[in-house]
Amino acid sequence: MKKISVSQCDSSPNPAIELRALLGYDVLLLAWPKGAKGSPKKWKHLTVANMTETYVRDLAGGNIGVALGAKSGHLVALDVDDDKLVQPFLDLNPFLKDTLQTHGDRGRVFWFRCSDNYPGKTKKLKGHAEEDCGEFRSNGSQSIIHGLHPYGKTYEIVHHAVPSTVAFASIVWPKQISNPPTTGEPRFLDDLVKQSDGAMKAATSGSSDQMT
């Protein structure tokens, strides 16, 4: 399957415009320095209501991250770090073949929205020898979708598609994962509803690039 960078599928000088159309206007994008996965800059107080025309314009030129969980309409990221685990996940979960997929240095990131309860925090995935296999990224985390990986590779879209909406409970975890995530606390806790309030307001205000 041919990989493409976000910039290759967007004629605009600002890839954030294409990303918003792809991910949804209820998704919070974050600006980071080129080649970085983040910085000491605080971002957890932000919601999509902060994504004004100026905010979106400032996303151009560097790396772009995506805030996950309630802040972005319950969009989550399944980060599979081991190339050998990508196919087992696809074989066991056919919906992953149809959802948005990206690639940084190795493995695959699957982006989708959860329609039921899901882990309230990011969960590291481990193998049976306690090796790191990736993460299920949720509330309080963000994931880079555009720009330059710290190791020098360009973040690429492996499968260009709108993120699917699925039930977390339907995910089948490969036997290689020793600690499959569980839902834990319900996703609709009061604090999570508050986090998503800005997303809901933005979604109902239309898809204009200028948001107030």
Coordinates of N, CA and C in Angstrom, one line a residue:
M1 N 0.8 -1.2 0.0 CA 0.0 0.0 0.0 C 0.9 1.2 0.0
K2 N 0.6 2.1 -0.9 CA 1.4 3.4 -1.0 C 1.1 4.3 0.1
K3 N 2.2 4.9 0.7 CA 2.1 5.8 1.8 C 2.1 7.2 1.2
I4 N 1.3 8.1 1.8 CA 1.4 9.5 1.4 C 1.5 10.4 2.6
S5 N 2.2 11.5 2.5 CA 2.2 12.5 3.5 C 1.0 13.4 3.4
V6 N 0.7 14.0 4.5 CA -0.5 14.9 4.5 C -0.3 16.0 3.5
S7 N 0.9 16.5 3.3 CA 1.1 17.6 2.4 C 0.9 17.2 1.0
Q8 N 1.1 15.9 0.7 CA 0.9 15.4 -0.7 C -0.6 15.4 -1.1
C9 N -1.5 15.3 -0.1 CA -2.9 15.2 -0.5 C -3.6 16.5 -0.2
D10 N -2.9 17.6 0.0 CA -3.5 18.9 0.3 C -2.8 19.9 -0.5
S11 N -3.6 20.6 -1.3 CA -3.0 21.7 -2.1 C -2.9 23.0 -1.4
S12 N -3.4 23.0 -0.1 CA -3.3 24.2 0.7 C -1.9 24.3 1.4
P13 N -1.3 25.5 1.6 CA -0.1 25.6 2.3 C -0.2 25.2 3.8
N14 N -1.4 25.1 4.3 CA -1.6 24.7 5.6 C -2.3 23.4 5.7
P15 N -1.6 22.3 6.1 CA -2.2 21.0 6.1 C -3.2 20.8 7.2
A16 N -3.3 21.7 8.1 CA -4.3 21.7 9.2 C -5.7 21.8 8.6
I17 N -5.9 22.5 7.5 CA -7.2 22.6 6.9 C -7.7 21.3 6.4
E18 N -6.8 20.5 5.7 CA -7.2 19.2 5.2 C -7.4 18.2 6.4
L19 N -6.6 18.4 7.4 CA -6.7 17.5 8.6 C -8.0 17.7 9.3
R20 N -8.5 18.9 9.4 CA -9.7 19.2 10.0 C -10.9 18.6 9.2
A21 N -10.8 18.6 7.9 CA -11.8 18.0 7.1 C -11.8 16.5 7.2
L22 N -10.6 15.9 7.4 CA -10.5 14.5 7.5 C -10.9 14.0 8.9
L23 N -10.4 14.6 9.9 CA -10.7 14.1 11.3 C -12.0 14.6 11.9
G24 N -12.5 15.7 11.4 CA -13.7 16.3 12.0 C -13.4 17.6 12.7
Y25 N -14.4 18.5 12.6 CA -14.3 19.9 13.2 C -14.4 19.9 14.7
D26 N -14.7 18.7 15.3 CA -14.7 18.6 16.8 C -13.4 18.1 17.3
V27 N -12.4 18.1 16.5 CA -11.1 17.6 16.9 C -10.1 18.7 17.2
L28 N -9.4 18.7 18.3 CA -8.4 19.7 18.7 C -7.1 19.4 18.2
L29 N -6.5 20.3 17.3 CA -5.2 20.1 16.8 C -4.2 20.9 17.6
L30 N -3.0 20.5 17.7 CA -1.9 21.1 18.5 C -0.7 21.4 17.7
A31 N -0.1 22.6 17.9 CA 1.1 23.0 17.1 C 2.3 22.7 17.9
W32 N 3.3 22.0 17.3 CA 4.5 21.6 17.9 C 5.7 22.0 17.0
P33 N 6.9 22.2 17.5 CA 8.0 22.5 16.7 C 8.3 21.3 15.7
K34 N 8.8 21.6 14.5 CA 9.1 20.6 13.5 C 10.1 19.6 14.1
G35 N 9.8 18.3 13.9 CA 10.7 17.3 14.4 C 10.5 16.9 15.9
A36 N 9.5 17.5 16.5 CA 9.2 17.2 18.0 C 7.9 16.6 18.2
K37 N 7.8 15.7 19.2 CA 6.5 15.1 19.6 C 5.7 16.0 20.6
G38 N 6.3 17.1 21.0 CA 5.7 17.9 22.0 C 6.7 18.9 22.5
S39 N 6.3 19.6 23.5 CA 7.2 20.6 24.2 C 6.7 20.9 25.6
P40 N 7.4 21.6 26.4 CA 6.9 22.0 27.7 C 5.6 22.8 27.7
K41 N 5.2 23.3 26.5 CA 4.0 24.1 26.4 C 2.8 23.4 26.9
K42 N 2.0 24.1 27.8 CA 0.8 23.5 28.3 C -0.3 23.5 27.2
W43 N -1.1 22.5 27.1 CA -2.2 22.4 26.1 C -3.5 21.8 26.7
K44 N -3.5 21.2 27.8 CA -4.7 20.5 28.3 C -5.8 21.4 28.7
H45 N -5.6 22.7 28.8 CA -6.7 23.6 29.0 C -7.4 24.0 27.8
L46 N -6.9 23.6 26.6 CA -7.5 24.0 25.3 C -8.6 23.1 24.9
T47 N -9.6 23.7 24.2 CA -10.6 22.9 23.5 C -10.7 23.4 22.1
V48 N -11.6 22.8 21.3 CA -11.7 23.2 19.9 C -12.3 24.6 19.8
A49 N -12.9 25.1 20.9 CA -13.4 26.5 20.9 C -12.2 27.5 20.7
N50 N -11.0 27.0 21.1 CA -9.8 27.9 20.9 C -9.3 27.9 19.5
M51 N -9.8 27.1 18.6 CA -9.3 27.0 17.3 C -9.8 28.1 16.4
T52 N -9.4 29.3 16.6 CA -9.7 30.4 15.8 C -9.0 30.4 14.5
E53 N -9.3 31.3 13.6 CA -8.6 31.4 12.3 C -7.1 31.6 12.5
T54 N -6.7 32.4 13.5 CA -5.3 32.6 13.8 C -4.7 31.3 14.3
Y55 N -5.4 30.6 15.2 CA -4.9 29.4 15.8 C -4.6 28.4 14.7
V56 N -5.5 28.2 13.8 CA -5.4 27.3 12.7 C -4.2 27.7 11.8
R57 N -4.1 29.0 11.5 CA -3.0 29.4 10.6 C -1.7 29.1 11.3
D58 N -1.6 29.2 12.6 CA -0.3 29.0 13.3 C 0.1 27.5 13.3
L59 N -0.8 26.6 12.9 CA -0.4 25.2 12.8 C 0.5 24.9 11.7
A60 N 0.5 25.8 10.7 CA 1.3 25.5 9.5 C 2.8 25.6 9.8
G61 N 3.6 24.8 9.2 CA 5.1 24.9 9.3 C 5.8 24.0 10.3
G62 N 5.0 23.4 11.2 CA 5.6 22.6 12.2 C 4.9 21.2 12.3
N63 N 5.2 20.5 13.3 CA 4.5 19.3 13.6 C 3.0 19.6 14.1
I64 N 2.1 18.7 13.8 CA 0.7 18.8 14.2 C 0.3 17.6 15.0
G65 N -0.1 17.9 16.2 CA -0.6 16.8 17.1 C -2.1 16.8 17.2
V66 N -2.7 15.7 17.7 CA -4.1 15.6 17.8 C -4.4 15.3 19.3
A67 N -5.1 16.1 20.0 CA -5.6 15.8 21.3 C -6.6 14.7 21.3
L68 N -6.5 13.8 22.2 CA -7.3 12.6 22.1 C -8.4 12.5 23.2
G69 N -9.4 11.6 23.0 CA -10.4 11.4 24.0 C -11.5 12.4 23.9
A70 N -12.1 12.7 25.1 CA -13.2 13.6 25.2 C -13.0 15.0 24.5
K71 N -11.8 15.5 24.6 CA -11.5 16.8 24.0 C -11.8 16.8 22.5
S72 N -11.8 15.6 21.8 CA -11.9 15.6 20.4 C -13.0 14.6 20.0
G73 N -14.1 14.7 20.6 CA -15.2 13.8 20.2 C -15.0 12.3 20.4
H74 N -14.2 12.0 21.4 CA -13.8 10.6 21.7 C -13.0 9.9 20.6
L75 N -12.2 10.7 19.9 CA -11.2 10.1 19.0 C -10.1 9.6 19.8
V76 N -9.7 8.3 19.5 CA -8.5 7.7 20.2 C -7.5 7.2 19.2
A77 N -6.4 6.8 19.6 CA -5.3 6.3 18.8 C -4.7 5.0 19.3
L78 N -4.8 4.0 18.5 CA -4.1 2.7 18.9 C -2.8 2.7 18.2
D79 N -1.7 2.9 19.0 CA -0.3 3.0 18.5 C 0.3 1.7 18.6
V80 N 0.5 1.0 17.5 CA 1.2 -0.3 17.5 C 2.7 -0.1 17.1
D81 N 3.6 -0.3 18.0 CA 5.0 0.0 17.8 C 5.7 -1.1 17.0
D82 N 5.2 -2.3 17.1 CA 5.9 -3.4 16.5 C 5.4 -3.7 15.2
D83 N 6.2 -3.7 14.1 CA 5.7 -4.0 12.8 C 5.1 -5.3 12.7
K84 N 5.6 -6.3 13.5 CA 5.1 -7.7 13.4 C 3.7 -7.8 14.0
L85 N 3.2 -6.8 14.8 CA 1.9 -6.9 15.4 C 0.8 -6.2 14.6
V86 N 1.2 -5.4 13.5 CA 0.2 -4.7 12.7 C -0.8 -5.7 12.1
Q87 N -0.3 -6.7 11.4 CA -1.2 -7.7 10.7 C -2.1 -8.4 11.7
P88 N -1.6 -8.9 12.9 CA -2.5 -9.6 13.8 C -3.6 -8.7 14.2
F89 N -3.3 -7.4 14.5 CA -4.4 -6.5 14.8 C -5.4 -6.4 13.7
L90 N -4.9 -6.3 12.4 CA -5.8 -6.1 11.3 C -6.6 -7.4 11.1
D91 N -6.0 -8.6 11.3 CA -6.7 -9.8 11.1 C -7.9 -10.0 12.1
L92 N -7.6 -9.6 13.3 CA -8.6 -9.8 14.4 C -9.7 -8.7 14.4
N93 N -9.4 -7.5 13.8 CA -10.3 -6.4 13.9 C -10.5 -5.8 12.5
P94 N -11.4 -6.3 11.7 CA -11.5 -5.9 10.3 C -11.8 -4.4 10.1
F95 N -12.4 -3.8 11.1 CA -12.7 -2.3 11.0 C -11.4 -1.5 10.9
L96 N -10.3 -2.0 11.4 CA -9.1 -1.3 11.4 C -8.6 -1.1 9.9
K97 N -9.0 -2.0 9.0 CA -8.6 -1.9 7.6 C -9.2 -0.7 7.0
D98 N -10.4 -0.2 7.5 CA -11.1 0.9 6.9 C -11.0 2.2 7.5
T99 N -10.3 2.3 8.7 CA -10.2 3.5 9.4 C -8.9 4.2 9.0
L100 N -8.7 5.4 9.5 CA -7.5 6.2 9.2 C -6.3 5.5 9.8
Q101 N -5.2 5.4 9.1 CA -4.0 4.8 9.6 C -2.8 5.7 9.2
T102 N -1.9 5.9 10.1 CA -0.7 6.6 9.9 C 0.6 5.9 10.3
H103 N 1.7 6.4 9.9 CA 3.0 5.7 10.2 C 4.0 6.8 10.5
G104 N 4.8 6.6 11.6 CA 5.9 7.5 11.9 C 7.2 6.8 11.6
D105 N 7.9 6.3 12.7 CA 9.1 5.6 12.5 C 8.9 4.1 12.2
R106 N 7.9 3.5 12.9 CA 7.7 2.1 12.8 C 6.3 1.8 13.1
G107 N 5.8 0.6 12.8 CA 4.5 0.2 13.2 C 3.4 0.9 12.5
R108 N 2.3 1.2 13.2 CA 1.1 1.8 12.6 C 0.3 2.5 13.8
V109 N -0.3 3.6 13.4 CA -1.3 4.2 14.3 C -2.7 4.1 13.7
F110 N -3.6 3.5 14.4 CA -5.0 3.4 13.9 C -5.8 4.5 14.7
W111 N -6.5 5.3 14.0 CA -7.3 6.4 14.6 C -8.8 6.0 14.4
F112 N -9.6 6.1 15.5 CA -11.0 5.8 15.5 C -11.7 6.4 16.7
R113 N -13.0 6.5 16.6 CA -13.8 7.1 17.7 C -14.5 5.9 18.4
C114 N -14.6 6.0 19.7 CA -15.3 5.0 20.5 C -16.7 5.4 20.8
S115 N -17.6 4.5 20.6 CA -19.0 4.8 20.8 C -19.5 4.3 22.2
D116 N -18.7 3.6 22.9 CA -19.1 3.2 24.3 C -18.0 3.5 25.3
N117 N -18.0 3.0 26.5 CA -17.0 3.3 27.5 C -15.6 2.8 27.0
Y118 N -14.6 3.5 27.3 CA -13.2 3.2 26.9 C -12.3 3.6 28.0
P119 N -11.0 3.1 28.0 CA -10.1 3.5 29.1 C -10.0 5.1 29.2
G120 N -10.2 5.6 30.4 CA -10.1 7.0 30.6 C -8.7 7.6 30.5
K121 N -7.7 6.7 30.6 CA -6.3 7.2 30.5 C -5.6 6.3 29.5
T122 N -4.5 6.9 29.0 CA -3.6 6.1 28.0 C -3.0 4.9 28.7
K123 N -3.0 3.8 28.0 CA -2.5 2.5 28.5 C -1.4 2.0 27.7
K124 N -0.3 1.8 28.3 CA 0.9 1.2 27.5 C 0.6 -0.3 27.3
L125 N 0.9 -0.8 26.1 CA 0.7 -2.2 25.7 C 2.0 -2.9 25.9
K126 N 2.0 -4.1 26.6 CA 3.2 -4.9 26.8 C 3.0 -6.3 26.2
G127 N 4.2 -6.8 25.9 CA 4.3 -8.2 25.5 C 4.5 -9.1 26.7
H128 N 4.5 -10.4 26.5 CA 4.7 -11.3 27.6 C 6.1 -11.3 28.2
A129 N 7.0 -10.7 27.5 CA 8.4 -10.5 28.1 C 8.5 -9.1 28.7
E130 N 7.4 -8.4 28.8 CA 7.3 -7.0 29.4 C 7.9 -6.0 28.4
E131 N 8.1 -6.4 27.1 CA 8.5 -5.5 26.1 C 7.4 -4.5 25.7
D132 N 7.8 -3.3 25.3 CA 6.8 -2.3 24.9 C 6.3 -2.6 23.5
C133 N 5.0 -2.6 23.4 CA 4.4 -3.0 22.1 C 3.6 -1.8 21.5
G134 N 3.4 -0.7 22.3 CA 2.7 0.4 21.8 C 1.8 1.0 22.9
E135 N 0.8 1.7 22.5 CA -0.1 2.4 23.5 C -1.6 2.4 22.9
F136 N -2.5 2.4 23.8 CA -3.9 2.8 23.5 C -4.0 4.2 24.1
R137 N -4.1 5.2 23.2 CA -4.0 6.6 23.7 C -5.4 7.2 23.8
S138 N -5.6 7.9 24.9 CA -6.9 8.4 25.3 C -6.8 9.7 25.9
N139 N -7.7 10.0 26.9 CA -7.8 11.3 27.5 C -6.4 11.7 28.1
G140 N -6.0 13.0 27.9 CA -4.8 13.5 28.5 C -3.6 13.3 27.6
S141 N -3.8 12.6 26.5 CA -2.7 12.3 25.6 C -2.9 13.0 24.2
Q142 N -1.9 13.1 23.4 CA -2.0 13.6 22.1 C -1.0 12.7 21.2
S143 N -1.3 12.7 19.9 CA -0.5 11.9 19.0 C -0.2 12.7 17.8
I144 N 1.0 12.7 17.3 CA 1.4 13.4 16.1 C 0.9 12.8 14.8
I145 N 0.3 13.6 14.0 CA -0.3 13.1 12.7 C 0.4 13.7 11.5
H146 N 1.1 14.8 11.7 CA 1.8 15.5 10.5 C 3.1 16.1 11.0
G147 N 4.1 16.0 10.1 CA 5.3 16.7 10.3 C 6.5 15.7 10.2
L148 N 7.5 15.9 11.0 CA 8.7 15.2 10.9 C 9.0 14.4 12.2
H149 N 9.2 13.1 12.1 CA 9.5 12.3 13.3 C 10.8 12.7 13.9
P150 N 11.0 12.6 15.2 CA 12.4 12.9 15.7 C 13.5 12.2 15.1
Y151 N 13.3 11.0 14.5 CA 14.3 10.2 13.9 C 14.5 10.6 12.4
G152 N 13.8 11.6 12.0 CA 14.0 12.1 10.6 C 13.0 11.7 9.5
K153 N 12.1 10.8 9.8 CA 11.1 10.3 8.9 C 9.9 11.2 8.9
T154 N 9.3 11.3 7.7 CA 8.0 12.1 7.6 C 6.8 11.3 8.1
Y155 N 6.0 11.9 8.9 CA 4.7 11.2 9.2 C 3.9 11.0 8.0
E156 N 3.4 9.8 7.8 CA 2.7 9.5 6.5 C 1.3 8.9 6.8
I157 N 0.4 9.1 5.9 CA -0.9 8.4 6.0 C -0.8 7.2 5.2
V158 N -1.0 6.0 5.9 CA -1.0 4.7 5.2 C -2.3 4.4 4.6
H159 N -3.4 4.7 5.3 CA -4.8 4.6 4.7 C -5.6 5.8 5.0
H160 N -5.9 6.5 3.9 CA -6.6 7.8 4.0 C -8.1 7.6 4.1
A161 N -8.6 7.8 5.3 CA -10.0 7.6 5.5 C -10.5 8.3 6.8
V162 N -11.8 8.7 6.8 CA -12.3 9.3 8.0 C -12.3 8.2 9.1
P163 N -11.9 8.6 10.4 CA -11.8 7.7 11.5 C -13.2 7.0 11.7
S164 N -13.2 5.6 11.8 CA -14.4 4.9 12.0 C -14.9 5.1 13.4
T165 N -16.1 4.8 13.7 CA -16.7 4.8 15.0 C -17.0 3.4 15.4
V166 N -16.4 2.9 16.5 CA -16.6 1.5 16.9 C -16.8 1.4 18.4
A167 N -17.3 0.3 18.9 CA -17.4 0.0 20.3 C -16.0 -0.5 20.8
F168 N -15.5 0.1 21.8 CA -14.2 -0.3 22.4 C -14.4 -1.8 22.8
A169 N -15.5 -2.2 23.3 CA -15.7 -3.6 23.8 C -15.6 -4.6 22.7
S170 N -15.7 -4.1 21.4 CA -15.6 -5.0 20.3 C -14.2 -5.3 19.8
I171 N -13.2 -4.6 20.4 CA -11.8 -4.8 20.0 C -11.3 -6.1 20.4
V172 N -10.7 -6.9 19.5 CA -10.0 -8.1 19.9 C -8.5 -7.9 20.0
W173 N -7.9 -8.3 21.1 CA -6.5 -8.0 21.3 C -5.7 -9.2 20.9
P174 N -4.7 -9.1 20.1 CA -3.8 -10.2 19.8 C -3.2 -10.9 21.0
K175 N -3.0 -12.2 20.9 CA -2.5 -13.0 22.1 C -1.1 -12.5 22.5
Q176 N -0.4 -11.8 21.6 CA 0.9 -11.2 21.9 C 0.8 -10.1 23.0
I177 N -0.3 -9.5 23.1 CA -0.5 -8.4 24.1 C -0.8 -9.1 25.5
S178 N 0.0 -8.8 26.5 CA -0.2 -9.5 27.8 C -1.2 -8.7 28.7
N179 N -1.4 -7.4 28.4 CA -2.2 -6.6 29.2 C -3.3 -5.8 28.5
P180 N -4.2 -6.5 27.8 CA -5.2 -5.7 27.1 C -5.9 -4.7 27.9
P181 N -6.1 -3.5 27.4 CA -6.8 -2.4 28.2 C -8.2 -2.8 28.5
T182 N -8.7 -2.3 29.7 CA -10.1 -2.5 30.1 C -10.7 -1.1 30.2
T183 N -12.0 -1.0 30.2 CA -12.7 0.3 30.2 C -12.4 1.0 31.5
G184 N -12.4 0.3 32.6 CA -12.1 1.1 33.9 C -13.3 2.0 34.2
E185 N -13.0 3.3 34.3 CA -14.0 4.3 34.7 C -14.8 4.6 33.4
P186 N -16.1 4.8 33.6 CA -16.9 5.2 32.4 C -16.4 6.5 31.8
R187 N -16.6 6.5 30.4 CA -16.0 7.7 29.7 C -16.8 8.9 30.0
F188 N -18.1 8.8 30.4 CA -19.0 9.9 30.5 C -19.0 10.4 32.0
L189 N -17.8 10.5 32.6 CA -17.7 11.2 33.9 C -17.9 12.7 33.7
D190 N -18.2 13.4 34.8 CA -18.5 14.8 34.7 C -17.3 15.6 34.1
D191 N -16.1 15.2 34.5 CA -14.9 16.0 34.0 C -14.7 15.8 32.5
L192 N -15.0 14.6 32.0 CA -14.9 14.3 30.6 C -15.9 15.1 29.8
V193 N -17.1 15.2 30.3 CA -18.2 15.9 29.7 C -17.8 17.4 29.6
K194 N -17.2 17.9 30.6 CA -16.7 19.3 30.6 C -15.6 19.5 29.6
Q195 N -14.7 18.5 29.5 CA -13.6 18.6 28.5 C -14.2 18.6 27.1
S196 N -15.3 17.9 26.8 CA -15.8 17.8 25.5 C -16.8 18.9 25.2
D197 N -17.1 19.7 26.1 CA -18.1 20.8 26.0 C -17.7 21.7 24.8
G198 N -16.5 22.1 24.8 CA -16.0 22.9 23.7 C -16.1 22.3 22.3
A199 N -15.9 20.9 22.3 CA -16.0 20.2 21.0 C -17.4 20.2 20.6
M200 N -18.4 20.0 21.5 CA -19.8 19.9 21.1 C -20.3 21.3 20.6
K201 N -19.8 22.4 21.2 CA -20.2 23.7 20.8 C -19.7 24.0 19.4
A202 N -18.4 23.6 19.2 CA -17.8 23.8 17.9 C -18.5 23.0 16.8
A203 N -18.8 21.8 17.1 CA -19.5 20.9 16.1 C -20.8 21.5 15.7
T204 N -21.5 22.2 16.6 CA -22.8 22.7 16.3 C -22.8 24.1 15.6
S205 N -21.6 24.7 15.6 CA -21.4 26.0 15.0 C -21.1 26.0 13.6
G206 N -21.0 24.8 13.0 CA -20.7 24.7 11.6 C -19.2 24.4 11.3
S207 N -18.9 24.2 10.1 CA -17.5 23.8 9.7 C -16.6 24.9 9.2
S208 N -16.9 26.1 9.6 CA -16.1 27.3 9.2 C -14.8 27.2 9.8
D209 N -13.8 27.7 9.1 CA -12.4 27.6 9.6 C -12.2 28.7 10.7
Q210 N -13.1 29.7 10.7 CA -13.0 30.7 11.8 C -14.0 30.3 12.8
M211 N -13.5 30.1 14.0 CA -14.4 29.6 15.1 C -14.3 30.6 16.3
T212 N -15.5 31.0 16.8 CA -15.5 31.9 17.9 C -16.2 31.3 19.1

